[in-house]
């Protein structure tokens, strides 16, 4: 099976990454390029470097610059991952595909080239298949088929994409074709850069969500119910959820009067149709691809639970769960103040 050529990729995926990925640019590039506060050193060939090595370094530089630029504005991790998938196809004729770790501990196919042969690899596989280390190489045909890869011409490589060497990879780049040492080295470096950019993007997104919630809840005046509904609508929109609701009540062992029932404080996305919200102790959560439920303490041993459902066309991911945790950090402080004020 042959990966899509550079011409084919450019025809079917127009304008998705910088034009410099489609062909090596001849423009003069400054010695340093600064993107989002990070300075990249432009490779300037030395007498001891071969022409091929100079080209390799320039390609890594251009792709790294593209990743940093996308990370400053992207709202979806797949935009960053696609940059590397396309670079692998254009420069190395490699049909790479990326698997995202889901909330059930499996890697699910999420980014691939348009027109890629889906019969070659699985739609998902167990996260236990990816061992610690920079790359997992599987040469045995039996092991490849057990994971769902069929009729490969050689070795299967699984490259983890993580923010650090010790972090759990959230993505894996699968290379279903044997590559030479130079290509493998390039892809490993790009995966390391991609992991850092994904972490940078996640931090930016979490800060942006907290900023919006502080604006909705703290910097505005209004009826508590209206503020809660506005904040919940912001969370639902930011995470791309279908519906959401915020339930307040009492936790086990509370001093509140007997018979006090939890109540729905806010709803977003129309009338709630997802059924009862799970009863959880403060600090507990239920995170699945279709539903995110998180319970948190809001003072005086009271409990609040935020409950989100996924849209029909997409599942929640680990990044969605992380965003919800950031949102809860703001809700928790605000709700504690509201309840303390009501009790005064």
GROMACS .gro file of C-alpha atoms in nm:
model
  344
    1UNK     CA    1   0.000   0.000   0.000
    2UNK     CA    2   0.138   0.339  -0.105
    3UNK     CA    3   0.089   0.657   0.090
    4UNK     CA    4  -0.070   0.953  -0.085
    5UNK     CA    5   0.186   1.157  -0.274
    6UNK     CA    6   0.251   1.522  -0.209
    7UNK     CA    7   0.047   1.625  -0.513
    8UNK     CA    8  -0.246   1.409  -0.403
    9UNK     CA    9  -0.237   1.550  -0.051
   10UNK     CA   10  -0.235   1.908  -0.176
   11UNK     CA   11  -0.527   1.835  -0.408
   12UNK     CA   12  -0.753   1.680  -0.145
   13UNK     CA   13  -0.642   1.881   0.161
   14UNK     CA   14  -0.607   2.240   0.040
   15UNK     CA   15  -0.492   2.513   0.279
   16UNK     CA   16  -0.489   2.299   0.594
   17UNK     CA   17  -0.124   2.359   0.678
   18UNK     CA   18   0.121   2.622   0.568
   19UNK     CA   19   0.216   2.618   0.201
   20UNK     CA   20   0.574   2.555   0.309
   21UNK     CA   21   0.477   2.196   0.393
   22UNK     CA   22   0.380   2.130   0.032
   23UNK     CA   23   0.717   2.228  -0.110
   24UNK     CA   24   1.042   2.349   0.034
   25UNK     CA   25   1.041   2.726   0.039
   26UNK     CA   26   1.323   2.928  -0.112
   27UNK     CA   27   1.238   3.238   0.089
   28UNK     CA   28   1.495   3.390   0.316
   29UNK     CA   29   1.409   3.295   0.675
   30UNK     CA   30   1.540   3.502   0.969
   31UNK     CA   31   1.803   3.344   1.187
   32UNK     CA   32   1.544   3.332   1.468
   33UNK     CA   33   1.168   3.305   1.431
   34UNK     CA   34   0.958   3.391   1.734
   35UNK     CA   35   0.615   3.232   1.768
   36UNK     CA   36   0.403   3.283   2.078
   37UNK     CA   37   0.702   3.373   2.292
   38UNK     CA   38   0.917   3.081   2.170
   39UNK     CA   39   1.223   3.148   1.954
   40UNK     CA   40   1.315   2.889   1.692
   41UNK     CA   41   1.668   2.892   1.555
   42UNK     CA   42   1.677   2.882   1.176
   43UNK     CA   43   1.923   2.608   1.069
   44UNK     CA   44   2.218   2.758   0.883
   45UNK     CA   45   2.419   2.487   0.719
   46UNK     CA   46   2.778   2.426   0.819
   47UNK     CA   47   3.061   2.310   0.592
   48UNK     CA   48   3.049   1.962   0.746
   49UNK     CA   49   2.680   1.906   0.676
   50UNK     CA   50   2.560   1.730   0.365
   51UNK     CA   51   2.293   1.883   0.146
   52UNK     CA   52   2.053   1.612   0.260
   53UNK     CA   53   2.115   1.695   0.626
   54UNK     CA   54   2.055   2.064   0.559
   55UNK     CA   55   1.724   1.979   0.390
   56UNK     CA   56   1.625   1.757   0.683
   57UNK     CA   57   1.694   2.031   0.936
   58UNK     CA   58   1.505   2.287   0.732
   59UNK     CA   59   1.202   2.058   0.707
   60UNK     CA   60   1.203   2.006   1.083
   61UNK     CA   61   1.229   2.380   1.135
   62UNK     CA   62   0.941   2.461   0.899
   63UNK     CA   63   0.714   2.196   1.050
   64UNK     CA   64   0.799   2.305   1.406
   65UNK     CA   65   0.718   2.663   1.315
   66UNK     CA   66   0.386   2.553   1.165
   67UNK     CA   67   0.301   2.355   1.479
   68UNK     CA   68   0.370   2.652   1.705
   69UNK     CA   69   0.162   2.883   1.488
   70UNK     CA   70  -0.134   2.644   1.483
   71UNK     CA   71  -0.102   2.591   1.860
   72UNK     CA   72  -0.153   2.965   1.916
   73UNK     CA   73  -0.497   2.966   1.753
   74UNK     CA   74  -0.632   2.611   1.718
   75UNK     CA   75  -0.941   2.499   1.908
   76UNK     CA   76  -0.909   2.131   1.823
   77UNK     CA   77  -0.609   1.904   1.884
   78UNK     CA   78  -0.667   1.741   1.547
   79UNK     CA   79  -0.553   2.055   1.368
   80UNK     CA   80  -0.208   2.015   1.523
   81UNK     CA   81  -0.192   1.639   1.469
   82UNK     CA   82  -0.292   1.675   1.102
   83UNK     CA   83   0.009   1.904   1.048
   84UNK     CA   84   0.245   1.616   1.133
   85UNK     CA   85   0.040   1.356   0.942
   86UNK     CA   86   0.057   1.571   0.629
   87UNK     CA   87   0.427   1.645   0.674
   88UNK     CA   88   0.496   1.271   0.693
   89UNK     CA   89   0.309   1.216   0.367
   90UNK     CA   90   0.452   1.510   0.176
   91UNK     CA   91   0.816   1.473   0.272
   92UNK     CA   92   0.854   1.102   0.339
   93UNK     CA   93   0.567   0.941   0.143
   94UNK     CA   94   0.450   0.781   0.469
   95UNK     CA   95   0.083   0.703   0.530
   96UNK     CA   96   0.083   0.798   0.898
   97UNK     CA   97  -0.238   0.791   1.097
   98UNK     CA   98  -0.300   0.920   1.448
   99UNK     CA   99  -0.493   0.748   1.726
  100UNK     CA  100  -0.635   0.948   2.017
  101UNK     CA  101  -0.652   0.796   2.363
  102UNK     CA  102  -1.015   0.793   2.475
  103UNK     CA  103  -1.172   0.800   2.819
  104UNK     CA  104  -1.204   0.421   2.824
  105UNK     CA  105  -0.833   0.355   2.781
  106UNK     CA  106  -0.828   0.273   2.411
  107UNK     CA  107  -0.660   0.446   2.117
  108UNK     CA  108  -0.918   0.545   1.855
  109UNK     CA  109  -0.838   0.638   1.494
  110UNK     CA  110  -0.901   1.012   1.472
  111UNK     CA  111  -0.666   1.171   1.217
  112UNK     CA  112  -0.573   1.027   0.879
  113UNK     CA  113  -0.518   1.141   0.524
  114UNK     CA  114  -0.832   1.164   0.314
  115UNK     CA  115  -0.855   0.851   0.101
  116UNK     CA  116  -0.636   0.643   0.333
  117UNK     CA  117  -0.702   0.270   0.312
  118UNK     CA  118  -0.900   0.192   0.627
  119UNK     CA  119  -0.864  -0.182   0.577
  120UNK     CA  120  -0.493  -0.165   0.659
  121UNK     CA  121  -0.527  -0.080   1.027
  122UNK     CA  122  -0.781  -0.099   1.310
  123UNK     CA  123  -1.033   0.166   1.410
  124UNK     CA  124  -0.909   0.131   1.770
  125UNK     CA  125  -0.675  -0.077   1.987
  126UNK     CA  126  -0.585  -0.118   2.354
  127UNK     CA  127  -0.364   0.142   2.518
  128UNK     CA  128  -0.169  -0.145   2.675
  129UNK     CA  129  -0.021  -0.208   2.329
  130UNK     CA  130   0.195   0.103   2.363
  131UNK     CA  131   0.486   0.028   2.594
  132UNK     CA  132   0.703   0.284   2.766
  133UNK     CA  133   0.980   0.436   2.562
  134UNK     CA  134   1.006   0.659   2.256
  135UNK     CA  135   0.861   0.407   2.011
  136UNK     CA  136   0.696   0.064   2.003
  137UNK     CA  137   0.811  -0.148   1.709
  138UNK     CA  138   0.616  -0.459   1.612
  139UNK     CA  139   0.775  -0.689   1.354
  140UNK     CA  140   0.579  -1.009   1.415
  141UNK     CA  141   0.300  -1.057   1.163
  142UNK     CA  142   0.097  -1.236   1.429
  143UNK     CA  143   0.125  -0.946   1.674
  144UNK     CA  144   0.042  -0.697   1.400
  145UNK     CA  145  -0.271  -0.888   1.304
  146UNK     CA  146  -0.370  -0.926   1.668
  147UNK     CA  147  -0.375  -0.547   1.695
  148UNK     CA  148  -0.571  -0.518   1.370
  149UNK     CA  149  -0.302  -0.439   1.110
  150UNK     CA  150  -0.315  -0.668   0.809
  151UNK     CA  151  -0.078  -0.740   0.520
  152UNK     CA  152   0.194  -0.496   0.621
  153UNK     CA  153   0.512  -0.504   0.415
  154UNK     CA  154   0.737  -0.474   0.720
  155UNK     CA  155   0.759  -0.332   1.067
  156UNK     CA  156   0.479  -0.142   1.241
  157UNK     CA  157   0.591   0.157   1.449
  158UNK     CA  158   0.378   0.325   1.717
  159UNK     CA  159   0.516   0.665   1.820
  160UNK     CA  160   0.373   0.811   2.143
  161UNK     CA  161   0.279   1.178   2.150
  162UNK     CA  162   0.307   1.317   2.503
  163UNK     CA  163   0.410   1.638   2.675
  164UNK     CA  164   0.708   1.465   2.838
  165UNK     CA  165   0.889   1.134   2.841
  166UNK     CA  166   0.715   1.030   3.165
  167UNK     CA  167   0.363   1.146   3.073
  168UNK     CA  168   0.092   0.913   2.946
  169UNK     CA  169   0.057   0.962   2.569
  170UNK     CA  170  -0.275   1.112   2.464
  171UNK     CA  171  -0.206   1.032   2.099
  172UNK     CA  172  -0.009   0.771   1.908
  173UNK     CA  173   0.124   0.812   1.556
  174UNK     CA  174   0.108   0.479   1.371
  175UNK     CA  175   0.353   0.417   1.086
  176UNK     CA  176   0.239   0.100   0.903
  177UNK     CA  177   0.548   0.081   0.685
  178UNK     CA  178   0.915   0.023   0.756
  179UNK     CA  179   1.118   0.343   0.737
  180UNK     CA  180   1.488   0.417   0.732
  181UNK     CA  181   1.675   0.565   1.028
  182UNK     CA  182   1.657   0.925   0.905
  183UNK     CA  183   1.279   0.918   0.854
  184UNK     CA  184   1.227   0.751   1.192
  185UNK     CA  185   1.444   1.013   1.361
  186UNK     CA  186   1.254   1.297   1.192
  187UNK     CA  187   0.914   1.159   1.292
  188UNK     CA  188   1.025   1.100   1.651
  189UNK     CA  189   1.143   1.460   1.680
  190UNK     CA  190   0.817   1.588   1.531
  191UNK     CA  191   0.616   1.378   1.777
  192UNK     CA  192   0.811   1.527   2.067
  193UNK     CA  193   0.747   1.877   1.932
  194UNK     CA  194   0.382   1.793   1.875
  195UNK     CA  195   0.345   1.675   2.234
  196UNK     CA  196   0.481   2.006   2.365
  197UNK     CA  197   0.253   2.203   2.133
  198UNK     CA  198  -0.053   2.003   2.239
  199UNK     CA  199   0.032   2.077   2.602
  200UNK     CA  200   0.079   2.445   2.521
  201UNK     CA  201  -0.254   2.454   2.340
  202UNK     CA  202  -0.433   2.279   2.630
  203UNK     CA  203  -0.296   2.533   2.878
  204UNK     CA  204  -0.408   2.822   2.658
  205UNK     CA  205  -0.759   2.675   2.618
  206UNK     CA  206  -0.799   2.611   2.992
  207UNK     CA  207  -0.690   2.967   3.073
  208UNK     CA  208  -0.933   3.105   2.817
  209UNK     CA  209  -1.226   2.908   2.961
  210UNK     CA  210  -1.147   3.019   3.316
  211UNK     CA  211  -1.121   3.379   3.196
  212UNK     CA  212  -1.465   3.360   3.032
  213UNK     CA  213  -1.625   3.206   3.340
  214UNK     CA  214  -1.475   3.469   3.569
  215UNK     CA  215  -1.622   3.730   3.336
  216UNK     CA  216  -1.966   3.563   3.344
  217UNK     CA  217  -1.978   3.491   3.717
  218UNK     CA  218  -1.761   3.741   3.901
  219UNK     CA  219  -1.736   4.054   3.690
  220UNK     CA  220  -2.107   4.075   3.610
  221UNK     CA  221  -2.400   4.155   3.834
  222UNK     CA  222  -2.732   3.978   3.811
  223UNK     CA  223  -2.966   3.717   3.947
  224UNK     CA  224  -2.775   3.408   4.062
  225UNK     CA  225  -2.982   3.175   3.842
  226UNK     CA  226  -2.915   3.390   3.534
  227UNK     CA  227  -2.542   3.399   3.604
  228UNK     CA  228  -2.533   3.021   3.654
  229UNK     CA  229  -2.720   2.961   3.328
  230UNK     CA  230  -2.485   3.193   3.138
  231UNK     CA  231  -2.177   3.020   3.281
  232UNK     CA  232  -2.312   2.673   3.205
  233UNK     CA  233  -2.399   2.778   2.850
  234UNK     CA  234  -2.039   2.899   2.811
  235UNK     CA  235  -1.903   2.563   2.929
  236UNK     CA  236  -2.137   2.368   2.699
  237UNK     CA  237  -2.040   2.584   2.401
  238UNK     CA  238  -1.665   2.581   2.476
  239UNK     CA  239  -1.655   2.201   2.510
  240UNK     CA  240  -1.892   2.143   2.218
  241UNK     CA  241  -2.133   1.950   2.441
  242UNK     CA  242  -2.494   1.878   2.347
  243UNK     CA  243  -2.651   1.949   2.684
  244UNK     CA  244  -2.546   2.042   3.033
  245UNK     CA  245  -2.691   2.093   3.375
  246UNK     CA  246  -2.570   2.204   3.714
  247UNK     CA  247  -2.727   2.037   4.017
  248UNK     CA  248  -2.682   2.159   4.372
  249UNK     CA  249  -2.773   1.960   4.680
  250UNK     CA  250  -2.622   1.807   4.990
  251UNK     CA  251  -2.357   1.546   5.038
  252UNK     CA  252  -2.354   1.251   5.271
  253UNK     CA  253  -2.319   1.350   5.639
  254UNK     CA  254  -2.429   1.708   5.578
  255UNK     CA  255  -2.568   1.923   5.857
  256UNK     CA  256  -2.853   2.040   5.632
  257UNK     CA  257  -3.209   1.964   5.731
  258UNK     CA  258  -3.331   1.613   5.669
  259UNK     CA  259  -3.532   1.577   5.349
  260UNK     CA  260  -3.343   1.848   5.161
  261UNK     CA  261  -3.342   1.745   4.795
  262UNK     CA  262  -3.087   1.829   4.526
  263UNK     CA  263  -3.216   2.081   4.276
  264UNK     CA  264  -3.128   2.182   3.923
  265UNK     CA  265  -2.962   2.521   3.935
  266UNK     CA  266  -2.893   2.566   3.564
  267UNK     CA  267  -2.950   2.395   3.229
  268UNK     CA  268  -2.811   2.453   2.881
  269UNK     CA  269  -2.881   2.300   2.542
  270UNK     CA  270  -3.256   2.274   2.582
  271UNK     CA  271  -3.470   2.059   2.806
  272UNK     CA  272  -3.261   1.790   2.975
  273UNK     CA  273  -3.314   1.449   2.810
  274UNK     CA  274  -3.021   1.245   2.943
  275UNK     CA  275  -3.192   1.099   3.248
  276UNK     CA  276  -3.092   1.128   3.614
  277UNK     CA  277  -2.759   1.272   3.712
  278UNK     CA  278  -2.546   1.022   3.901
  279UNK     CA  279  -2.523   1.075   4.277
  280UNK     CA  280  -2.154   1.126   4.350
  281UNK     CA  281  -1.950   1.218   4.655
  282UNK     CA  282  -1.752   1.543   4.632
  283UNK     CA  283  -1.438   1.488   4.427
  284UNK     CA  284  -1.580   1.190   4.240
  285UNK     CA  285  -1.639   1.191   3.866
  286UNK     CA  286  -1.770   0.969   3.589
  287UNK     CA  287  -1.593   1.038   3.260
  288UNK     CA  288  -1.707   0.845   2.952
  289UNK     CA  289  -1.696   0.926   2.580
  290UNK     CA  290  -2.067   1.012   2.592
  291UNK     CA  291  -2.100   1.184   2.928
  292UNK     CA  292  -1.892   1.389   3.172
  293UNK     CA  293  -2.017   1.410   3.531
  294UNK     CA  294  -1.818   1.575   3.809
  295UNK     CA  295  -1.909   1.636   4.172
  296UNK     CA  296  -1.746   1.901   4.389
  297UNK     CA  297  -1.780   2.049   4.737
  298UNK     CA  298  -1.895   2.409   4.764
  299UNK     CA  299  -1.863   2.473   5.137
  300UNK     CA  300  -2.072   2.388   5.442
  301UNK     CA  301  -2.056   2.028   5.325
  302UNK     CA  302  -2.285   2.107   5.032
  303UNK     CA  303  -2.230   1.943   4.696
  304UNK     CA  304  -2.272   2.050   4.335
  305UNK     CA  305  -2.263   1.827   4.030
  306UNK     CA  306  -2.205   1.935   3.671
  307UNK     CA  307  -2.329   1.694   3.404
  308UNK     CA  308  -2.256   1.719   3.029
  309UNK     CA  309  -2.364   1.501   2.736
  310UNK     CA  310  -2.173   1.462   2.410
  311UNK     CA  311  -2.317   1.560   2.072
  312UNK     CA  312  -2.438   1.283   1.847
  313UNK     CA  313  -2.154   1.322   1.598
  314UNK     CA  314  -1.856   1.324   1.838
  315UNK     CA  315  -1.732   1.180   2.166
  316UNK     CA  316  -1.574   1.353   2.461
  317UNK     CA  317  -1.197   1.315   2.493
  318UNK     CA  318  -0.939   1.349   2.769
  319UNK     CA  319  -0.891   1.712   2.669
  320UNK     CA  320  -1.262   1.777   2.727
  321UNK     CA  321  -1.234   1.623   3.073
  322UNK     CA  322  -0.937   1.849   3.152
  323UNK     CA  323  -1.131   2.155   3.038
  324UNK     CA  324  -1.422   2.059   3.262
  325UNK     CA  325  -1.185   2.031   3.559
  326UNK     CA  326  -1.067   2.387   3.489
  327UNK     CA  327  -1.426   2.508   3.469
  328UNK     CA  328  -1.511   2.343   3.800
  329UNK     CA  329  -1.225   2.526   3.973
  330UNK     CA  330  -1.407   2.854   3.897
  331UNK     CA  331  -1.760   2.725   3.964
  332UNK     CA  332  -1.653   2.584   4.298
  333UNK     CA  333  -1.526   2.917   4.430
  334UNK     CA  334  -1.824   3.114   4.298
  335UNK     CA  335  -2.087   2.871   4.428
  336UNK     CA  336  -1.926   2.858   4.771
  337UNK     CA  337  -1.957   3.237   4.790
  338UNK     CA  338  -2.319   3.226   4.673
  339UNK     CA  339  -2.420   2.963   4.929
  340UNK     CA  340  -2.232   3.134   5.212
  341UNK     CA  341  -2.407   3.460   5.126
  342UNK     CA  342  -2.746   3.292   5.123
  343UNK     CA  343  -2.680   3.135   5.464
  344UNK     CA  344  -2.572   3.463   5.622
   0.00000   0.00000   0.00000
